[in-house]
Amino acid sequence: MFNKRTKIKALLATEPAGQEVTVMGWVRTFRNNQFIALNDGSTNQNLQVVAALGLLDDETLKRITTGTSLKVVGELVVSQGKGQKSEVKAVSIEVLGDCDSEQYPLQLKNRPSLEYLREIAHLRFRTNTFGAVFRIRHSLAFAIHKFFNDKGFIYLHTPVITASDAEGAGEMFRVTTLPFDNPPRNDDGSINFKEDFFGKSTNLTVSGQLEGELAAMAFSDIYTFGPTFRAENSNTTRHLAEFWMIEPEMAFYDIEDNMNLAEEFIKYLIGYVMSNNREDLVFLAQRLADEEKQLPQDKRSEFGLIEKLIFVQSNAFERITYTEAIDILLNSSHYKKKKFQYEVKWGIDLQSEHERYLVEKHFKKPVIVTGYPAAIKAFYMRMNDDGKTVAAMDILAPGIGEIVGGSQREERYNNLVERMEAMHVPVEEMQWYLDTRRFGSVPHAGFGLGFERMVQFVTGMTNIRDVIPFARTPKNCEF
Amino acid sequence: MFNKRTKIKALLATEPAGQEVTVMGWVRTFRNNQFIALNDGSTNQNLQVVAALGLLDDETLKRITTGTSLKVVGELVVSQGKGQKSEVKAVSIEVLGDCDSEQYPLQLKNRPSLEYLREIAHLRFRTNTFGAVFRIRHSLAFAIHKFFNDKGFIYLHTPVITASDAEGAGEMFRVTTLPFDNPPRNDDGSINFKEDFFGKSTNLTVSGQLEGELAAMAFSDIYTFGPTFRAENSNTTRHLAEFWMIEPEMAFYDIEDNMNLAEEFIKYLIGYVMSNNREDLVFLAQRLADEEKQLPQDKRSEFGLIEKLIFVQSNAFERITYTEAIDILLNSSHYKKKKFQYEVKWGIDLQSEHERYLVEKHFKKPVIVTGYPAAIKAFYMRMNDDGKTVAAMDILAPGIGEIVGGSQREERYNNLVERMEAMHVPVEEMQWYLDTRRFGSVPHAGFGLGFERMVQFVTGMTNIRDVIPFARTPKNCEF
């Protein structure tokens, strides 16, 4: 057994009484050949390790630099210095792994930019910013599972490889084992996908919703939490080719139940992180405030990060219809001054600039928009009685835009088939999906939450590539 | 808001006192035009709904068949009949969705086989067997997150699409947006992957371990839980092309710590399910016993399902070296009677028949085998002092075979590079991985648990396709 250690987070919560402890971690700084700031990733707080003069020989002293890994045995005592309650008075210090300071990119002197850290994503976990971001990402993931588990939802792993492309949510990646050089062909020259691994043409999923509906028709309440993919050539701060999505699906729910659950869910997640990651949030709030100091006054957020989270958590989300949203936009001075780049009229798909206006300028809080025109929404959404809008809902969040998209599903067999035909969805191939409407159909609803957007929202990171461990974007697939 | 309902699981745990309740669900059976067994997926227990004679007109009575979805308002009262404590005396019954009994494949009369249910995987969630299996799958997933969260591990989403193929764990699926018909080519005629979405050739991941190690070098303890892929043409009851894997990675761990954690983990998962899914386990134990009655005596399990779980949970796993395992096999009467199909000698990769002999015949409990020959194991495993074995560990479980594979990793830079070169792993492309050994390297270890094999182990389902919602196997990618 390797020597038992105490994690620094636990140690810092312990009363110092001279007890012997063993700690291991990586050196963040080493001052005066005496004071080591040691970090093991359990918290951004470093443990101060004091090496009395004479404890270490010159050779060892030279090896202790930023990034070096150490095993320290010592006594946990009340700290003599400022800035920490306790420290470890070292009895022995062993270098586990050296770190060549000439080569190591993470030197405190030259504070690396987020852009640079993206290039060394394998090392950025060792910085305070990414330590905080990924501990919060973890907490959010756990809170998601806990929220649904506590409510009796079943976690469903929907398939990543799929032969269905009916969701129509975007461009897809092909999955194949056929050789490019000489693929098998049919007599007419087309590619013979019967020879492919799955005996047909297959892709990476864009959504687990349709499969989720199948299970909701048995378990009532299910959720997915898995990777989804878009082969879209969008090099923006808001898009990834590979991202994680949460998709709950609930039988016996209408659109209002759906909105209630989504709002409760988002508030729960925020509350969970505020209770469990206070220290990391404080760090990221300061980071964001520093970042915004570089911006012109009118581009800065109105709220600090933590104030924003408290505000969102403690206020009801605004609920408006699409029609009302269009009216608000048309009546805005922003519109009258021709400040919108895209056209505003009933029937358009709301653009990012419209969503941000509604959320950030008009309501100044999250907004749930319902009742979108049927023509711009997916085939499975339930037609409203007006015959032209559907029971869709999007949740728009300050600084992020769309964070949740959902709907009540069309549970009426005939209406669904009619919509599928009108939208050229292959009815024949989708019999498995239609079976849910043939055998004990029920009103049901669900939504999708983009996990990385939620992490962005909570951490205040402005680029989505900074909230996923290893980003996949056009022309970028490192590590 | 759709009418608020009470879930049947909660209702059955409530004292009946004539209170008004609303329940919704699907009809499992309807007897004597009076007794409805209603199920909503929260439990396998059905709720008995009693429709007094005369409550429903003839037309409605005809619509109530197996599979029909209902909304029932009534009083929760002490049951007059046998088999249940309480029942709902209906005041009103509304049909939410019909179910054509001529078409519906799930009739109780003709109990469908598991094989047939695989073909209608979108409906099999509605059976008792798959209700129990997928509620347990959910519980196991939640228990995994809870186990690691409670210990301060960070959940890491490692990428699904990868350009690295160094793990060498098996055949890979290509991910591409290039057209098959006329792919871009270089001057020498080879495919120009610079034109592909990511600017290089990419695949679906076979393991998140290497990326997990990067994060463990910052957070100390991390785990992954995500989909992994093998493009292998194995049509067996133990293999899937797409499956979920859990891969914890721990800094400051040696092989013994690794074994201790893995054993604690498996026992925790079993204990969690025994506490939280007792009813489903009892059902599946009976199912397995019934299934085994079809088998000849010598093919039946020694233990019932629940006895097996209790036994595994309450006994220490046997720990032996590979060398000891070979000796046991060579000295077995099984070997002497030439009953092994594959050769037994030091240096072989243990075959399934060997693993099963060790676990099921010799030790009759889970076995952890360590110290495998370096030649048959991956490049990243730590070389033992003997220079010929590595600090690998496999956990073998009764009825399943290998359920966990892990190792202490080679943390010594020079040893690692030497092994990579010997095994033709491209050192140049793997600089990001080697950086962990250049900058503050530490002893570390980790393992992988195949999630579906764990679900099989706990549920007693013999075919791996029956423990994942929608199986992906050669020539099969339905739903």
mmCIF file of N, CA, C and O in Angstrom, chain A residues 173 230-242 464-465 471-478, chain B residues 161 177 193-200 202:
data_model
loop_
_atom_site.group_PDB
_atom_site.id
_atom_site.type_symbol
_atom_site.label_atom_id
_atom_site.label_comp_id
_atom_site.label_asym_id
_atom_site.label_seq_id
_atom_site.Cartn_x
_atom_site.Cartn_y
_atom_site.Cartn_z
ATOM 1 N N PHE A 173 -22.260 13.405 -37.891
ATOM 2 C CA PHE A 173 -21.023 12.701 -38.212
ATOM 3 C C PHE A 173 -21.348 11.279 -38.624
ATOM 4 O O PHE A 173 -22.152 10.604 -37.969
ATOM 5 N N ARG A 230 -22.732 17.557 -33.155
ATOM 6 C CA ARG A 230 -23.150 18.365 -34.307
ATOM 7 C C ARG A 230 -21.951 18.553 -35.210
ATOM 8 O O ARG A 230 -20.936 19.095 -34.776
ATOM 9 N N ALA A 231 -22.094 18.125 -36.458
ATOM 10 C CA ALA A 231 -20.993 18.296 -37.418
ATOM 11 C C ALA A 231 -21.131 19.647 -38.125
ATOM 12 O O ALA A 231 -21.069 19.727 -39.343
ATOM 13 N N GLU A 232 -21.328 20.694 -37.343
ATOM 14 C CA GLU A 232 -21.501 22.021 -37.949
ATOM 15 C C GLU A 232 -20.225 22.838 -37.850
ATOM 16 O O GLU A 232 -19.570 22.861 -36.829
ATOM 17 N N ASN A 233 -19.961 23.515 -38.927
ATOM 18 C CA ASN A 233 -18.704 24.249 -39.004
ATOM 19 C C ASN A 233 -18.819 25.603 -38.309
ATOM 20 O O ASN A 233 -18.559 26.643 -38.909
ATOM 21 N N SER A 234 -19.217 25.591 -37.017
ATOM 22 C CA SER A 234 -19.375 26.860 -36.302
ATOM 23 C C SER A 234 -18.228 27.049 -35.321
ATOM 24 O O SER A 234 -18.145 26.362 -34.325
ATOM 25 N N ASN A 235 -17.376 27.977 -35.650
ATOM 26 C CA ASN A 235 -16.262 28.292 -34.764
ATOM 27 C C ASN A 235 -16.642 29.470 -33.883
ATOM 28 O O ASN A 235 -16.221 30.595 -34.111
ATOM 29 N N THR A 236 -17.476 29.215 -32.865
ATOM 30 C CA THR A 236 -17.927 30.298 -32.004
ATOM 31 C C THR A 236 -17.591 29.961 -30.562
ATOM 32 O O THR A 236 -17.106 28.877 -30.264
ATOM 33 N N THR A 237 -17.873 30.897 -29.672
ATOM 34 C CA THR A 237 -17.642 30.655 -28.246
ATOM 35 C C THR A 237 -18.796 29.886 -27.628
ATOM 36 O O THR A 237 -18.798 29.616 -26.428
ATOM 37 N N ARG A 238 -19.822 29.541 -28.426
ATOM 38 C CA ARG A 238 -21.018 28.903 -27.893
ATOM 39 C C ARG A 238 -21.245 27.500 -28.435
ATOM 40 O O ARG A 238 -22.201 26.840 -28.043
ATOM 41 N N HIS A 239 -20.414 27.034 -29.364
ATOM 42 C CA HIS A 239 -20.672 25.747 -30.014
ATOM 43 C C HIS A 239 -19.509 24.776 -29.874
ATOM 44 O O HIS A 239 -18.350 25.159 -29.983
ATOM 45 N N LEU A 240 -19.882 23.523 -29.672
ATOM 46 C CA LEU A 240 -18.914 22.430 -29.683
ATOM 47 C C LEU A 240 -19.442 21.352 -30.622
ATOM 48 O O LEU A 240 -20.657 21.195 -30.770
ATOM 49 N N ALA A 241 -18.544 20.591 -31.245
ATOM 50 C CA ALA A 241 -18.970 19.468 -32.082
ATOM 51 C C ALA A 241 -19.413 18.294 -31.212
ATOM 52 O O ALA A 241 -20.237 17.488 -31.615
ATOM 53 N N GLU A 242 -18.859 18.221 -30.010
ATOM 54 C CA GLU A 242 -19.210 17.156 -29.052
ATOM 55 C C GLU A 242 -19.533 17.809 -27.717
ATOM 56 O O GLU A 242 -18.697 18.529 -27.162
ATOM 57 N N ILE A 464 -17.095 28.457 -24.380
ATOM 58 C CA ILE A 464 -17.553 27.103 -24.056
ATOM 59 C C ILE A 464 -16.391 26.096 -24.057
ATOM 60 O O ILE A 464 -16.457 25.074 -23.380
ATOM 61 N N ARG A 465 -15.313 26.420 -24.781
ATOM 62 C CA ARG A 465 -14.150 25.505 -24.805
ATOM 63 C C ARG A 465 -13.444 25.440 -23.450
ATOM 64 O O ARG A 465 -12.620 24.554 -23.237
ATOM 65 N N ALA A 471 -11.974 20.085 -25.714
ATOM 66 C CA ALA A 471 -12.979 20.543 -26.666
ATOM 67 C C ALA A 471 -12.773 19.934 -28.044
ATOM 68 O O ALA A 471 -11.643 19.765 -28.497
ATOM 69 N N ARG A 472 -13.885 19.586 -28.685
ATOM 70 C CA ARG A 472 -13.877 19.160 -30.086
ATOM 71 C C ARG A 472 -14.595 20.224 -30.901
ATOM 72 O O ARG A 472 -15.800 20.452 -30.721
ATOM 73 N N THR A 473 -13.836 20.865 -31.804
ATOM 74 C CA THR A 473 -14.376 21.924 -32.657
ATOM 75 C C THR A 473 -13.773 21.746 -34.044
ATOM 76 O O THR A 473 -12.851 20.939 -34.227
ATOM 77 N N PRO A 474 -14.287 22.474 -35.034
ATOM 78 C CA PRO A 474 -13.767 22.266 -36.387
ATOM 79 C C PRO A 474 -12.238 22.374 -36.430
ATOM 80 O O PRO A 474 -11.662 23.308 -35.874
ATOM 81 N N LYS A 475 -11.621 21.387 -37.037
ATOM 82 C CA LYS A 475 -10.156 21.312 -37.197
ATOM 83 C C LYS A 475 -9.407 21.182 -35.866
ATOM 84 O O LYS A 475 -8.230 21.522 -35.776
ATOM 85 N N ASN A 476 -10.091 20.756 -34.822
ATOM 86 C CA ASN A 476 -9.441 20.653 -33.514
ATOM 87 C C ASN A 476 -9.911 19.421 -32.762
ATOM 88 O O ASN A 476 -11.059 19.342 -32.344
ATOM 89 N N CYS A 477 -9.001 18.456 -32.610
ATOM 90 C CA CYS A 477 -9.320 17.212 -31.899
ATOM 91 C C CYS A 477 -8.079 16.733 -31.159
ATOM 92 O O CYS A 477 -7.609 15.619 -31.355
ATOM 93 N N GLU A 478 -7.527 17.626 -30.324
ATOM 94 C CA GLU A 478 -6.278 17.290 -29.623
ATOM 95 C C GLU A 478 -6.556 16.482 -28.363
ATOM 96 O O GLU A 478 -7.633 16.567 -27.789
ATOM 97 N N ILE B 161 -14.967 11.446 -29.337
ATOM 98 C CA ILE B 161 -14.245 11.461 -30.617
ATOM 99 C C ILE B 161 -12.777 11.728 -30.312
ATOM 100 O O ILE B 161 -12.443 12.657 -29.584
ATOM 101 N N THR B 177 -16.783 13.299 -41.775
ATOM 102 C CA THR B 177 -17.781 13.997 -42.589
ATOM 103 C C THR B 177 -17.365 14.003 -44.064
ATOM 104 O O THR B 177 -18.002 14.654 -44.881
ATOM 105 N N PHE B 193 -7.081 13.589 -45.104
ATOM 106 C CA PHE B 193 -7.882 13.801 -43.891
ATOM 107 C C PHE B 193 -7.773 15.226 -43.355
ATOM 108 O O PHE B 193 -8.517 15.598 -42.458
ATOM 109 N N LYS B 194 -6.866 16.010 -43.934
ATOM 110 C CA LYS B 194 -6.849 17.436 -43.547
ATOM 111 C C LYS B 194 -8.172 18.105 -43.903
ATOM 112 O O LYS B 194 -8.544 19.122 -43.329
ATOM 113 N N GLU B 195 -8.864 17.511 -44.869
ATOM 114 C CA GLU B 195 -10.156 18.057 -45.277
ATOM 115 C C GLU B 195 -11.308 17.547 -44.413
ATOM 116 O O GLU B 195 -12.450 17.984 -44.569
ATOM 117 N N ASP B 196 -11.007 16.590 -43.544
ATOM 118 C CA ASP B 196 -12.078 16.045 -42.704
ATOM 119 C C ASP B 196 -12.434 17.065 -41.617
ATOM 120 O O ASP B 196 -11.711 18.049 -41.404
ATOM 121 N N PHE B 197 -13.543 16.835 -40.927
ATOM 122 C CA PHE B 197 -14.077 17.823 -39.992
ATOM 123 C C PHE B 197 -13.029 18.326 -39.003
ATOM 124 O O PHE B 197 -12.910 19.522 -38.739
ATOM 125 N N PHE B 198 -12.277 17.382 -38.459
ATOM 126 C CA PHE B 198 -11.306 17.769 -37.430
ATOM 127 C C PHE B 198 -9.899 17.995 -38.004
ATOM 128 O O PHE B 198 -8.941 18.169 -37.242
ATOM 129 N N GLY B 199 -9.782 17.931 -39.325
ATOM 130 C CA GLY B 199 -8.477 18.165 -39.936
ATOM 131 C C GLY B 199 -7.531 16.991 -39.798
ATOM 132 O O GLY B 199 -6.337 17.111 -40.042
ATOM 133 N N LYS B 200 -8.054 15.873 -39.364
ATOM 134 C CA LYS B 200 -7.249 14.659 -39.252
ATOM 135 C C LYS B 200 -8.174 13.452 -39.162
ATOM 136 O O LYS B 200 -9.397 13.616 -39.085
ATOM 137 N N THR B 202 -10.133 10.621 -37.426
ATOM 138 C CA THR B 202 -10.659 10.503 -36.061
ATOM 139 C C THR B 202 -11.507 9.255 -35.886
ATOM 140 O O THR B 202 -12.072 8.730 -36.844
#
